Short mmCIF file of N, CA and C in Angstrom, two decimals:
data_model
loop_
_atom_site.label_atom_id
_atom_site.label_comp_id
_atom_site.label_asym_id
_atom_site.label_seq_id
_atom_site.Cartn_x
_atom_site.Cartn_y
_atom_site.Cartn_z
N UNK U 1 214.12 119.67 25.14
CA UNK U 1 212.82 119.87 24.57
C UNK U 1 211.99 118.61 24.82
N UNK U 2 210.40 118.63 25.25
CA UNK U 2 209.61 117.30 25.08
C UNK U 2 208.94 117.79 24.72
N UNK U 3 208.00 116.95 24.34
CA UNK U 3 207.10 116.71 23.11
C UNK U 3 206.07 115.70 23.59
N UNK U 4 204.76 116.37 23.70
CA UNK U 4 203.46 115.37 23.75
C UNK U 4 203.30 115.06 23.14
N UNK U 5 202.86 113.63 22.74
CA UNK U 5 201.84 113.33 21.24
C UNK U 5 200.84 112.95 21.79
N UNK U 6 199.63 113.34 21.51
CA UNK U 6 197.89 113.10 22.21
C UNK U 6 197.50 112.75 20.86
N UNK U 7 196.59 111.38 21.44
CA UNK U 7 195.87 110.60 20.10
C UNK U 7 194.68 110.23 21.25
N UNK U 8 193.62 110.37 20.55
CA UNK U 8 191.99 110.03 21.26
C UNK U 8 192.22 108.06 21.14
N UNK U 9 191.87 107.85 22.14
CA UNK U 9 191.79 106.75 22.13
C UNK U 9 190.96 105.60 21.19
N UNK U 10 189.94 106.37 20.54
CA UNK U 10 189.03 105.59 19.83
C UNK U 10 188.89 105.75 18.62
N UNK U 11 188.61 105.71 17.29
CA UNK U 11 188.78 106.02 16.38
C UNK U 11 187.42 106.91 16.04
N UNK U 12 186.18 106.87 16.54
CA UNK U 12 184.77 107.35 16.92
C UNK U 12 185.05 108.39 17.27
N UNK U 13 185.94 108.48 17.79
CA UNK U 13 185.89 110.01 19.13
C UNK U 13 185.47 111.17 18.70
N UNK U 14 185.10 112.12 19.19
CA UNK U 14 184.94 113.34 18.91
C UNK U 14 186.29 114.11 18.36
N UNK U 15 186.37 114.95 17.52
CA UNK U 15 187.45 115.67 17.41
C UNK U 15 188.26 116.75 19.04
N UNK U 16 187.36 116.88 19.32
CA UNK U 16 188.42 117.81 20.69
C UNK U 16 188.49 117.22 21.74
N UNK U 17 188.37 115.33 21.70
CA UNK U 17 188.94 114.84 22.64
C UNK U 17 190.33 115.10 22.77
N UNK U 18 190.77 115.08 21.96
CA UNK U 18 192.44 115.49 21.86
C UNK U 18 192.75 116.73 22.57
N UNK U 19 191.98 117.80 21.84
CA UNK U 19 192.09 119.18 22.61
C UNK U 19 191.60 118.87 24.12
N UNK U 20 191.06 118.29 24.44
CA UNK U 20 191.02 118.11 25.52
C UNK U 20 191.96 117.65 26.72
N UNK U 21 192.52 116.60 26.21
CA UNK U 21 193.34 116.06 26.50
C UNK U 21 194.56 116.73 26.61
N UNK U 22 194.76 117.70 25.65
CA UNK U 22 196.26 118.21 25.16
C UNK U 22 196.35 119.22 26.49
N UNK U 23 195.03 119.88 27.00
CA UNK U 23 194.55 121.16 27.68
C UNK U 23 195.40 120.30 28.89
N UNK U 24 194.59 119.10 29.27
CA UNK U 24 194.94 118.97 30.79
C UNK U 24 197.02 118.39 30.68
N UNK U 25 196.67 117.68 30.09
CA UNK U 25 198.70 117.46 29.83
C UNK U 25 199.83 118.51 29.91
N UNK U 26 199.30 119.45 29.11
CA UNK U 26 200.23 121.05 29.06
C UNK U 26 199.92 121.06 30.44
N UNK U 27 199.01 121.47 31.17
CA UNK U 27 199.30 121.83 32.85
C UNK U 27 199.48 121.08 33.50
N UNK U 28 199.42 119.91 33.28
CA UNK U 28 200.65 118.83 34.19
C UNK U 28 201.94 119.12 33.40
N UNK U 29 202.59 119.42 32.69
CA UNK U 29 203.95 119.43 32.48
C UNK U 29 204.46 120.72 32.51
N UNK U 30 203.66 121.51 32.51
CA UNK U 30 203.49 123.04 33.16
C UNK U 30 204.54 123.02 34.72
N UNK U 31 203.31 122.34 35.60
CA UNK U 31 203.65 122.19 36.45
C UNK U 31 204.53 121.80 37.65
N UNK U 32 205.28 120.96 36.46
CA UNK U 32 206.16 119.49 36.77
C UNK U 32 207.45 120.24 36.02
N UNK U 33 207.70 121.48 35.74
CA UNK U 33 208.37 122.74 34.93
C UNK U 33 209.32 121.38 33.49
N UNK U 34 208.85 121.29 32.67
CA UNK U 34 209.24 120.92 31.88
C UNK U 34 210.25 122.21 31.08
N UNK U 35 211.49 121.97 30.88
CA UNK U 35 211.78 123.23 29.60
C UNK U 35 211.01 123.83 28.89
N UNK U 36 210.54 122.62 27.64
CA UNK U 36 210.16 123.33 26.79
C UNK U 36 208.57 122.19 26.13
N UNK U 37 207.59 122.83 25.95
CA UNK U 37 206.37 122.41 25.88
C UNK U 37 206.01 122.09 24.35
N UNK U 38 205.97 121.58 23.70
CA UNK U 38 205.68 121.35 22.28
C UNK U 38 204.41 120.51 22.42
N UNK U 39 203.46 120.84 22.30
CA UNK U 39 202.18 119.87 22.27
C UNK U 39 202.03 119.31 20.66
N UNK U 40 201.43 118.15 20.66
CA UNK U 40 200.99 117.27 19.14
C UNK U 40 199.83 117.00 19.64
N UNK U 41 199.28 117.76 18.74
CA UNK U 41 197.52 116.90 18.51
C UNK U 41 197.06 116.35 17.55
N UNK U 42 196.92 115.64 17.82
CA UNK U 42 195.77 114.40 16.41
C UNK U 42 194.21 114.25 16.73
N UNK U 43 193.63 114.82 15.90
CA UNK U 43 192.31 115.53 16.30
C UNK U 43 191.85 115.14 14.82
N UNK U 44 190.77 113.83 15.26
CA UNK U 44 189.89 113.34 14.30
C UNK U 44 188.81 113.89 13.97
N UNK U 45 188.68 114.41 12.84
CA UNK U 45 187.88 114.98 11.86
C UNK U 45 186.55 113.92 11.21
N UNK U 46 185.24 114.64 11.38
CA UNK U 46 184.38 114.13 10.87
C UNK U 46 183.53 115.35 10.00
N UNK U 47 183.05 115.06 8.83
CA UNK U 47 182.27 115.88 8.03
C UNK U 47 183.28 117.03 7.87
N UNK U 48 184.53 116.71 7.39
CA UNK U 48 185.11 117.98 7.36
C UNK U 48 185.86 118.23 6.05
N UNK U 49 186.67 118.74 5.32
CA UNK U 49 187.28 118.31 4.04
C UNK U 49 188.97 118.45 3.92
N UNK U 50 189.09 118.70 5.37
CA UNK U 50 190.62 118.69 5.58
C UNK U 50 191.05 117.59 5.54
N UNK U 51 192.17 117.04 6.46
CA UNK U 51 192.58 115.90 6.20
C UNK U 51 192.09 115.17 7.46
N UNK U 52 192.51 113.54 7.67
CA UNK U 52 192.05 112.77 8.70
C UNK U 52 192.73 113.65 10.20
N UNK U 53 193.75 113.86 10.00
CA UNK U 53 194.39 114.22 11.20
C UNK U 53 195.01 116.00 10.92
N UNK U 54 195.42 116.15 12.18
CA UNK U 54 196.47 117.13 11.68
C UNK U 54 197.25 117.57 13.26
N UNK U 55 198.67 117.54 13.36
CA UNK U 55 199.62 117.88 13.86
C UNK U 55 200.00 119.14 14.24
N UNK U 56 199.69 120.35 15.84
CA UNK U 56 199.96 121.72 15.58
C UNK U 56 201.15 120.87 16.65
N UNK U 57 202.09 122.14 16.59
CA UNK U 57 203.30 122.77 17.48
C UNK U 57 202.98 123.84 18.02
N UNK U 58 202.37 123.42 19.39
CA UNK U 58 202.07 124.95 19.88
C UNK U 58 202.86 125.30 20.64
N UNK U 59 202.72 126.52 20.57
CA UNK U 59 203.95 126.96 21.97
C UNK U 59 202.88 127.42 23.83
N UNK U 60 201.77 127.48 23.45
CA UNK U 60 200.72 127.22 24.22
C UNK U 60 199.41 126.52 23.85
N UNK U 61 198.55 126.24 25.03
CA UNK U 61 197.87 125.23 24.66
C UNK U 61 196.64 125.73 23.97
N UNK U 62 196.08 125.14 23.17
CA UNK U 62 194.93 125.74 21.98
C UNK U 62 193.60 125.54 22.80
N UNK U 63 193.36 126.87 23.81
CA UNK U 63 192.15 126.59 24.35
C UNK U 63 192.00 128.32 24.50
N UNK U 64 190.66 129.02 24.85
CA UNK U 64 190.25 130.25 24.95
C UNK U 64 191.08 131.68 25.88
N UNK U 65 191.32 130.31 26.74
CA UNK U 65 192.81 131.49 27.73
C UNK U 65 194.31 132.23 27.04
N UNK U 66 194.55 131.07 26.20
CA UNK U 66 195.69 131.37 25.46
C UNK U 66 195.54 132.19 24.15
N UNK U 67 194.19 132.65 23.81
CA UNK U 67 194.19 132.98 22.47
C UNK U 67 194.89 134.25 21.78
N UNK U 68 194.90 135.31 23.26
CA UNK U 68 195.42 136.14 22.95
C UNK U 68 197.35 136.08 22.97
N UNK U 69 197.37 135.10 23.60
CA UNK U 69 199.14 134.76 23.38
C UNK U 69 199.32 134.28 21.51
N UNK U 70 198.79 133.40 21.26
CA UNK U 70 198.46 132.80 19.66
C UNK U 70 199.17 134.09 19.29
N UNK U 71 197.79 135.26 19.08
CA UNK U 71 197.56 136.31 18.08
C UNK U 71 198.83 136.80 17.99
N UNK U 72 199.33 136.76 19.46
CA UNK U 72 200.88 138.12 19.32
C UNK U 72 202.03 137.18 18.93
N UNK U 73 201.65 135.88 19.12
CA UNK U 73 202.93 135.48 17.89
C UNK U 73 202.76 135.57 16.68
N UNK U 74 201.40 136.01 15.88
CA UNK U 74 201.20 136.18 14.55
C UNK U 74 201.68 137.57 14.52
N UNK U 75 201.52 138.01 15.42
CA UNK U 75 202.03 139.88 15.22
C UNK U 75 203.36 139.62 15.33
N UNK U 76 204.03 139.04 15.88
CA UNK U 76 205.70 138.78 15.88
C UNK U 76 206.06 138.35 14.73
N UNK U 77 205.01 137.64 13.90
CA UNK U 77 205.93 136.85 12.56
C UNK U 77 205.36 137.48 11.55
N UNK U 78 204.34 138.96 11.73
CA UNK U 78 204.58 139.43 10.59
C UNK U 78 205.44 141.02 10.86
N UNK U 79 205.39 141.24 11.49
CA UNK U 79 206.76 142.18 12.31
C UNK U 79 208.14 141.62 11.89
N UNK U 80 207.99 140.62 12.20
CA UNK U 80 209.65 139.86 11.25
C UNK U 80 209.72 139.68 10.06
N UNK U 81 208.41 138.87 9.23
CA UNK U 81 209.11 138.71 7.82
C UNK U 81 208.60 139.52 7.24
N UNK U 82 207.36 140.66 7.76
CA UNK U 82 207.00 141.54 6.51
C UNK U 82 207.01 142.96 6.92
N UNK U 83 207.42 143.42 8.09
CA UNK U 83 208.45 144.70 8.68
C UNK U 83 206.52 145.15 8.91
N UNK U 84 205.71 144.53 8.91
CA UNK U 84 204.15 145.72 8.69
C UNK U 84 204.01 145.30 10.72
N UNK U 85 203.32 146.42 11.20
CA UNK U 85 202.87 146.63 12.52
C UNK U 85 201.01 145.93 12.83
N UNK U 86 200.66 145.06 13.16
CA UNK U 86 199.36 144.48 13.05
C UNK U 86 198.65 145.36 14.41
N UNK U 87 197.53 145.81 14.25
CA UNK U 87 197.24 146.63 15.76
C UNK U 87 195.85 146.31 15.94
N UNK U 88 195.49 144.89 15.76
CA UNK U 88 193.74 144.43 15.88
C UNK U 88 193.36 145.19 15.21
N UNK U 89 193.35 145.90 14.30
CA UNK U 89 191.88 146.73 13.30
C UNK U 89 191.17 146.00 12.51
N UNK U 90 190.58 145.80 12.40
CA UNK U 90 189.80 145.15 11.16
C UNK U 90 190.38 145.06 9.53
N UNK U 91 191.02 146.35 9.66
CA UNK U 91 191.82 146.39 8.41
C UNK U 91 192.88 146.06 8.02
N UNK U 92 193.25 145.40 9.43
CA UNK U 92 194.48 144.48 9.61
C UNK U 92 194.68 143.57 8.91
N UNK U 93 192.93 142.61 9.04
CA UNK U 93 192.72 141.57 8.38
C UNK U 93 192.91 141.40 6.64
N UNK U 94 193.56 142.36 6.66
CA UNK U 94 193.55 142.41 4.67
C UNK U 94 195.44 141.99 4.85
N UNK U 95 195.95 142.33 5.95
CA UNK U 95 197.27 141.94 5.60
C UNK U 95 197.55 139.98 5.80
N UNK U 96 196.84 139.77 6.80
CA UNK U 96 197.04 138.41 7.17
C UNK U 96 196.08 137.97 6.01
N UNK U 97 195.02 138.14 5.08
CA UNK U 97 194.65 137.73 4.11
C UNK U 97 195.39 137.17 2.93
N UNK U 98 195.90 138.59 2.78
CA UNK U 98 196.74 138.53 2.12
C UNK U 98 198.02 137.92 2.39
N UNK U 99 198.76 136.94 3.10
CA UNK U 99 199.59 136.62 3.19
C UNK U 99 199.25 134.97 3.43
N UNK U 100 198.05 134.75 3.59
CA UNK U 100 197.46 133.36 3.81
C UNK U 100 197.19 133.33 2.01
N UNK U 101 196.98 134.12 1.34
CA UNK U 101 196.74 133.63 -0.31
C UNK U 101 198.04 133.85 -0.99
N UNK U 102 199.07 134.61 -0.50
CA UNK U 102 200.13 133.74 -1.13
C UNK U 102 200.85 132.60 -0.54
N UNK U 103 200.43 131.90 0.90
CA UNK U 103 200.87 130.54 0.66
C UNK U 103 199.86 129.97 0.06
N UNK U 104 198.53 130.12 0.19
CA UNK U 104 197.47 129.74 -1.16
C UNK U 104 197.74 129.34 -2.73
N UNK U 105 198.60 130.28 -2.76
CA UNK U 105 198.97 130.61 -4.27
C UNK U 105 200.36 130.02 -4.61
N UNK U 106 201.15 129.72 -3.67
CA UNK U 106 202.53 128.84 -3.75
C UNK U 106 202.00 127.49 -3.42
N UNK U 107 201.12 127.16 -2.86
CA UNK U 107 201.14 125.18 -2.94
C UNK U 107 201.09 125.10 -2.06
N UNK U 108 201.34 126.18 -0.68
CA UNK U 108 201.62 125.77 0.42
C UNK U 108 200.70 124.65 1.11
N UNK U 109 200.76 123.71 2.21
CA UNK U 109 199.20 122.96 2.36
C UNK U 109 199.70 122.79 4.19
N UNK U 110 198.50 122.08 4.80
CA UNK U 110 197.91 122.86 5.98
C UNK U 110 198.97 122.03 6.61
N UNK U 111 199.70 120.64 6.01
CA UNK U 111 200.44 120.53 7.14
C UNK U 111 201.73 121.16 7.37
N UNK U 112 202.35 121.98 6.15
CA UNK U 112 203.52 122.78 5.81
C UNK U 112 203.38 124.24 7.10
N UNK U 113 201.99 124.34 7.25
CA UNK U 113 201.86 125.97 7.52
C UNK U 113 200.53 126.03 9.18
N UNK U 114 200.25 124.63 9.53
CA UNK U 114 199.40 124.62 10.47
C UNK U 114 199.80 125.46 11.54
N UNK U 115 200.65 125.36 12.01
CA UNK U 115 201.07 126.44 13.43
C UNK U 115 200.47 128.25 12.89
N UNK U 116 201.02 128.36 11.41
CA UNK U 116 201.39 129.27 11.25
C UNK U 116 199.97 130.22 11.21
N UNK U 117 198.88 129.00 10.55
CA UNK U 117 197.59 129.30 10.27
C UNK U 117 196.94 129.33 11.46
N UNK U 118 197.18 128.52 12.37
CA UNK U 118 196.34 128.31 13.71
C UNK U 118 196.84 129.88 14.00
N UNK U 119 197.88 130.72 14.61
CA UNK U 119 197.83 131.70 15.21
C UNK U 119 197.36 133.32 14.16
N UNK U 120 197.14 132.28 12.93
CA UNK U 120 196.93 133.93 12.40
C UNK U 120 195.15 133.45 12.19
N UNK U 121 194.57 132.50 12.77
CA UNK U 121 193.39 132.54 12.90
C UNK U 121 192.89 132.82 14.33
N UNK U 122 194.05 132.86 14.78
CA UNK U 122 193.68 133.53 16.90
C UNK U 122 194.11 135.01 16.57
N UNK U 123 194.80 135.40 15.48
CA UNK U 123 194.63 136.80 15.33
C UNK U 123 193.07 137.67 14.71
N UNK U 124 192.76 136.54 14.01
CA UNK U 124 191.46 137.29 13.33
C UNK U 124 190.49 137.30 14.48
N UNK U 125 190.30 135.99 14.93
CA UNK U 125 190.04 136.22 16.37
C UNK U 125 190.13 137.06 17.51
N UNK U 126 191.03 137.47 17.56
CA UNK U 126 190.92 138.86 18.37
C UNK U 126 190.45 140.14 18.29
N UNK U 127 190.79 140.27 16.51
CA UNK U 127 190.25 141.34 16.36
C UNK U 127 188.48 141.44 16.33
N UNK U 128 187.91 140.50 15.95
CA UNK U 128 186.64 140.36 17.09
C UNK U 128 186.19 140.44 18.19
N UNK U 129 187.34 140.10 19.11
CA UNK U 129 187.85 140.04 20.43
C UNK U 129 187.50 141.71 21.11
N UNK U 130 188.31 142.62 20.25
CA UNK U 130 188.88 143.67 20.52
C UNK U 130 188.05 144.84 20.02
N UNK U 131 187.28 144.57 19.02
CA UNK U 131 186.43 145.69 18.00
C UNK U 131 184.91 145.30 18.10
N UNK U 132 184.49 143.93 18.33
CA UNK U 132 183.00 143.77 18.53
C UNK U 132 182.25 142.90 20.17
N UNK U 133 183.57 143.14 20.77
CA UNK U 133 182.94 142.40 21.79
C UNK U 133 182.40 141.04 21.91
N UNK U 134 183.26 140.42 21.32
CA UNK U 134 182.85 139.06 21.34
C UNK U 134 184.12 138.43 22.42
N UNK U 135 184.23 136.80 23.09
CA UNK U 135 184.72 136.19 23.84
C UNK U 135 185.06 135.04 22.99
N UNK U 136 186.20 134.42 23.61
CA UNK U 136 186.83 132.87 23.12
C UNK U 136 185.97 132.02 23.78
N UNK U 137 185.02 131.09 22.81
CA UNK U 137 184.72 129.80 23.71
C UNK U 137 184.76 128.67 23.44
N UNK U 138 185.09 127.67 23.88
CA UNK U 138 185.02 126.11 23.58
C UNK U 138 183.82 125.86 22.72
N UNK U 139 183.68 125.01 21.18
CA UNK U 139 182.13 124.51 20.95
C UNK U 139 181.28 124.23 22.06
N UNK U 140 181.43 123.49 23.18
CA UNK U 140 180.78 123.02 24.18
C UNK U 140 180.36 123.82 24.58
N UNK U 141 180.91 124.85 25.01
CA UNK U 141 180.34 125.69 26.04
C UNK U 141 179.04 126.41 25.28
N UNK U 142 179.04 126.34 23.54
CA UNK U 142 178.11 127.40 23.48
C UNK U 142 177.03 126.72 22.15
N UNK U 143 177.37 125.21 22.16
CA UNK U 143 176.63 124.89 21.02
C UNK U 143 175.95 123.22 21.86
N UNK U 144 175.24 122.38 20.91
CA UNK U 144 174.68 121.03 21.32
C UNK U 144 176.13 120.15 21.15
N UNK U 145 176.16 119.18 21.81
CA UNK U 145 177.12 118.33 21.86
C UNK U 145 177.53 117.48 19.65
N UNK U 146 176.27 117.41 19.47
CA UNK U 146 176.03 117.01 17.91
C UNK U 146 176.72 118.06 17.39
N UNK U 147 176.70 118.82 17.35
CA UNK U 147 176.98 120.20 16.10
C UNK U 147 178.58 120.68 16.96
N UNK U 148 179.01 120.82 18.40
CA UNK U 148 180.03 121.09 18.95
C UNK U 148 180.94 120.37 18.51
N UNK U 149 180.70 118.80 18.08
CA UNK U 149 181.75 117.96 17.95
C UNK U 149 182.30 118.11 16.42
N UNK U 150 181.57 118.82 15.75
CA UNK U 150 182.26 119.00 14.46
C UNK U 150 183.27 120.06 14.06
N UNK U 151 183.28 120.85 15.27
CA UNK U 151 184.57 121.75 15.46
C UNK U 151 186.06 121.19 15.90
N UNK U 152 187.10 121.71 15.07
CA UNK U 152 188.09 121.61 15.78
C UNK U 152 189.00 122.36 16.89
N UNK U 153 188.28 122.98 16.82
CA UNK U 153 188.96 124.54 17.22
C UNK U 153 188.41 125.07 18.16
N UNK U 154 188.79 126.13 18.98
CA UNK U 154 187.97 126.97 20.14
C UNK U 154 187.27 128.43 19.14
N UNK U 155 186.54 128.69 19.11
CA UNK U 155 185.73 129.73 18.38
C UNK U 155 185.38 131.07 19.52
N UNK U 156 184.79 131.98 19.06
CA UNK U 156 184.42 133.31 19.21
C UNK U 156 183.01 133.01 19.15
N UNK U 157 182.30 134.18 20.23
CA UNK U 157 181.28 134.40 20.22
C UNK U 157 180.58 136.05 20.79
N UNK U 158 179.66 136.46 19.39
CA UNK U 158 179.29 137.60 19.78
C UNK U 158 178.23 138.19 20.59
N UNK U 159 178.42 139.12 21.11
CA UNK U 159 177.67 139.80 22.12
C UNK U 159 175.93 139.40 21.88
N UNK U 160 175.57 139.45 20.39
CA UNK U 160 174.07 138.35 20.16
C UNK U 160 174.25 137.25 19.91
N UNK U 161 175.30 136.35 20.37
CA UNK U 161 175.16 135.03 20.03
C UNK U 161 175.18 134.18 19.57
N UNK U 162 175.80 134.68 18.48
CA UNK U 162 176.49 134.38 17.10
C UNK U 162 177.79 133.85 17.39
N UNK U 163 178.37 132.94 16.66
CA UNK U 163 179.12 131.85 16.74
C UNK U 163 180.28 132.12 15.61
N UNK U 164 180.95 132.34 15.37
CA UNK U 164 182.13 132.40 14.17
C UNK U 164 183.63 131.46 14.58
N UNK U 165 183.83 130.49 13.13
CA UNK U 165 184.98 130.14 13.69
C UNK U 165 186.77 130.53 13.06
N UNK U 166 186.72 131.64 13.23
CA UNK U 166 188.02 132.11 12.51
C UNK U 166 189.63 131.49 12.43
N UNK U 167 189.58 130.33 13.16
CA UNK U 167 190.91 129.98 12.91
C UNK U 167 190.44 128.78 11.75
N UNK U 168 189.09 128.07 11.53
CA UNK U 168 189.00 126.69 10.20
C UNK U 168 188.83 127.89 9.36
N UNK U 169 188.41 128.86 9.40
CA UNK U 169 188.38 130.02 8.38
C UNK U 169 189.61 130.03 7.57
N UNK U 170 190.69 130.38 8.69
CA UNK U 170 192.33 131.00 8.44
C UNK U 170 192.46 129.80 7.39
N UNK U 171 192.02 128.25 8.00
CA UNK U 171 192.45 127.20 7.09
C UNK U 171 191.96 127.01 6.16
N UNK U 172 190.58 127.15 6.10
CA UNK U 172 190.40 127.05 4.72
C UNK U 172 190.39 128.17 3.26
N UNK U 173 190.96 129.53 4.44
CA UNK U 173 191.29 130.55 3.36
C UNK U 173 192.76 129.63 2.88
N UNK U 174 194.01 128.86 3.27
CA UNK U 174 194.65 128.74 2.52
C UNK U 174 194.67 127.44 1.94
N UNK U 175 193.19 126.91 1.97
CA UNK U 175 193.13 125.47 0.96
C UNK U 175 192.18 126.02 -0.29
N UNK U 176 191.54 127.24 -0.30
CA UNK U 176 190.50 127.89 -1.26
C UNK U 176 191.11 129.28 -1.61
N UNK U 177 191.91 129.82 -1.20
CA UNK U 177 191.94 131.23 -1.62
C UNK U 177 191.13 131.99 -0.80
N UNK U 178 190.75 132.91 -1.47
CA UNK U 178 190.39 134.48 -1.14
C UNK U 178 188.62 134.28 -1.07
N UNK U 179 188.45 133.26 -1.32
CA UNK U 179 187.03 133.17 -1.82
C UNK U 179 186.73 132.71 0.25
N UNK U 180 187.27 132.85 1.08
CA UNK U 180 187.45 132.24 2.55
C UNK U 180 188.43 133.51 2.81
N UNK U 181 188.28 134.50 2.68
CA UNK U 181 188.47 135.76 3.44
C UNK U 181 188.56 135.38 4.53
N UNK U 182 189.22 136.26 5.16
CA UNK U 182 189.19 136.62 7.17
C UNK U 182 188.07 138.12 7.30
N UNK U 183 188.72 138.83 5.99
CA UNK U 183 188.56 140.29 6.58
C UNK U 183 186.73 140.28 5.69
N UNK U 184 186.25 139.15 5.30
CA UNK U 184 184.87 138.82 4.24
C UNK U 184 183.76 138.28 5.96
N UNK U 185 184.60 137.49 6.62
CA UNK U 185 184.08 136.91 7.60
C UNK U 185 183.77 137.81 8.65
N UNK U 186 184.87 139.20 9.03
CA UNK U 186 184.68 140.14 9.77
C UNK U 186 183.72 140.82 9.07
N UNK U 187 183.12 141.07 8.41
CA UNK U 187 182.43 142.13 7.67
C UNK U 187 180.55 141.87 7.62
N UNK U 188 180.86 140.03 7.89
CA UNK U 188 179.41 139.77 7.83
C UNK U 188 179.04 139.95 9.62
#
């Protein structure tokens, strides 16, 4: 097994220098056939209320190509621990809700459950994906460099232009509860 650890060089940096970074590393070690790929990102947060850093284990790299790989490992891990079938509906989103407010409701916190949250926020993601015609895009690609850099994440965007970011959603449905819906966010 190896293991990247990506840290932005500056303490200033933008938050998805890392993601950035993490993007081009996975395909050099891609390439170079490493076993097994475990990426670490440390992705500095500004104006945000999470924590300074935070640590995923991905099993692919957290950028718009991969999103639909994410989702179907959230469909694999609730196929395993909760026997339910996820099939992108919208009404799906009440099960992964519901399962993000009971680690809500047990204590769970984002660094216990980050992997787990990152792919069940590329699931809500899809089902946007899949039901309204929207696309995965980098902040960059679809916002000002000022307002892009306050994302951590790769986001969705709809067919008018509208911007949603459902995986800080996923996270902050399990630092707030229910009051940070998935299936509240699909609805607007």
């Amino acid at each position: 097994m190896t293991a990247l650890t990506i840290r932005s060089c500056r303490t200033i940096s933008p938050p998805l220098r890392g993601y950035k970074i993490a993007a081009k590393l996975y395909v050099r070690a891609t390439i170079m056939k490493l076993p097994v790929i475990l990426i670490k990102i440390i992705t500095l947060l500004s104006l945000s209320s999470f924590s300074d850093a935070m640590t995923l284990n991905l099993q692919h790299p957290p950028e718009p190509a991969y999103a639909e790989k994410h989702a179907e490992i959230a469909i694999n891990v609730v196929k395993n621990v909760e026997n339910i079938e996820l099939d992108y509906s919208p009404e799906s989103l009440k099960v992964i809700d519901r399962i993000i407010q009971g680690f809500h409701e047990e204590g769970l916190t984002e660094e216990q459950m980050a992997e787990t949250i990152f792919t069940f926020g590329c699931y809500a993601g899809e089902v946007f994906v899949r039901n309204r015609n929207a696309k995965w895009v980098t902040p960059e690609d679809v916002m000002p460099p000022n307002v892009a850099n306050l994302f951590r994440f790769m986001v969705i965007q709809l067919p008018d232009g509208k911007v949603w970011n459902p995986i800080d959603k996923a996270f902050k449905e399990l630092e707030n509860g229910a009051e940070d819906s998935l299936e509240f966010l699909y609805a607007q």
